[in-house]
Amino acid sequence: MTAGLAHSQKVCFADFKHPCYKMAYFHELSSRVSFQEARLACESEGGVLLSLENEAEQKLIESMLQNLTKPGTGISDGDFWIGLWRNGNGQTSGACPDLYQWSDGSSSQYRNWYTDEPSCGSEKCVVMYHQPTANPGLGGPYLYQWNDDRCNMKHNYICKYEPEINPTTPVEKPYLTNQPGDTHQNVVVTEAGIIPNLIYVVIPTIPLLLLILVAFGTCCFQMLHKSKGRTKTSPNQSTLWISKSTRKESGMEV
């Protein structure tokens, strides 16, 4: 594991439809990487720097970051590179927002800029804000909105991968936990996590459950059969004893 890397876990989904993701977070500022370094790190593992197709995917990433930085993990402030960038020099600020493109070739037009962003100029690469301890700005807390930054700045990053047939880490319950004041119900996470996971737990246990039921039924049948046998012999034995007793008493009277 790279020095200073506090958390780097690849998360996949059991439905095989959603992409896999990896949040690479570094405790030490000196271990964080530039935009190009983050891009190469993702590509070296068969992925790409994160592109976001719509608001649902944005909310999914937010829920993962909330789980990543929950109390007790020791993870705090630190923005994350995503795959949006601008390749051009000397562009006016009016045309600037339209020049941003995804490094993986995605045609998604979804954007989640912070207030007054992008500022353009020499800032051409985009981060997702993650500064939970910072005082809110004009656009609110610096959490999950996007900001353009200089490409040589050092940040954490998020990778995105094609769905895996055999997921390495299925989504778990912590990702479903909504933060106080969070109105989003994480519908995408629920669909991809809890129900498929239950299916994958229950299906393999069906043969074992059937075997247990057969064994239990056989045992009950044998016990019932023995019980009937005992019931049949008991009355005969009782009658025979009474009969012998009666004959003796009759003889005595004579």
Steps between C-alpha positions, in 0.01 A plus 500: 500500500624848416648691794245728665203328338230484765220349301484343157227243457340392176123479537286299257131413480329163504271578205795513255345809336644789697867600458754431770667789683807565710553798732873552549550716808842604638555616857832661415480801271837408351355170376214657304532521123449730204218462247720317250643270768148415618392430144794266440445323833141416406595390148778277632233299683269475200280795598458868426486816704139545609243630252146574620203431276217651704385619843426144615864402451610819674284409802639149499856634522393738777359210702827310460700801617268539799574141596871549436519800734261387775615574858783282620668446163745788546427621147422869465561781250639423160356566154477224237603520137229402252552451126373838379754739350546777246755490221544851366689822560393862493127424504255760627309430820169507309595203282707326766231278662414349162859393438516243777502136394534159660837330478337160436315631193156513666255739335317570827388861538426465870675764715495578870706819528535689825374859499706724262687202358676426274732796545705397192829676434786262585266265684414226251445181700204425725470376857201398705504707815543306822567742787256409778683706765522821291265790567222517236547743213246689291391175340470312829733232637794395285367149459455308175460799267763546233783749471762552231858500626851507361581159359830474689333538840505196728171329590335166562317336210210274402528222240220339303500148353279285281259273693661177625346155461635403841473809720790548742310698763122512470330810631424467869256654742718798607459651155126516562532715809365847430668789673292739717315739274564291192176475301642261241402142574787341308259313270778394269706356783205309642416347164860397441586388850250350743260302277763336276714422803210323671444293188865397490483399866169310484539306172811300602330395827188350333649146453613494863157612619333228291736237643420613854125486429525146356702379798259661743199348320657153499577523869144608583354214291712238678409637841131499410521142370665374821243684707211322321664159554524557871138611521375178335677256736419675823123425514555124429751467780263674738207270404708185542600596852142571598389164356747298711402688809133423446561124464686481831225679686241262351692195619522626853124536525453135414 
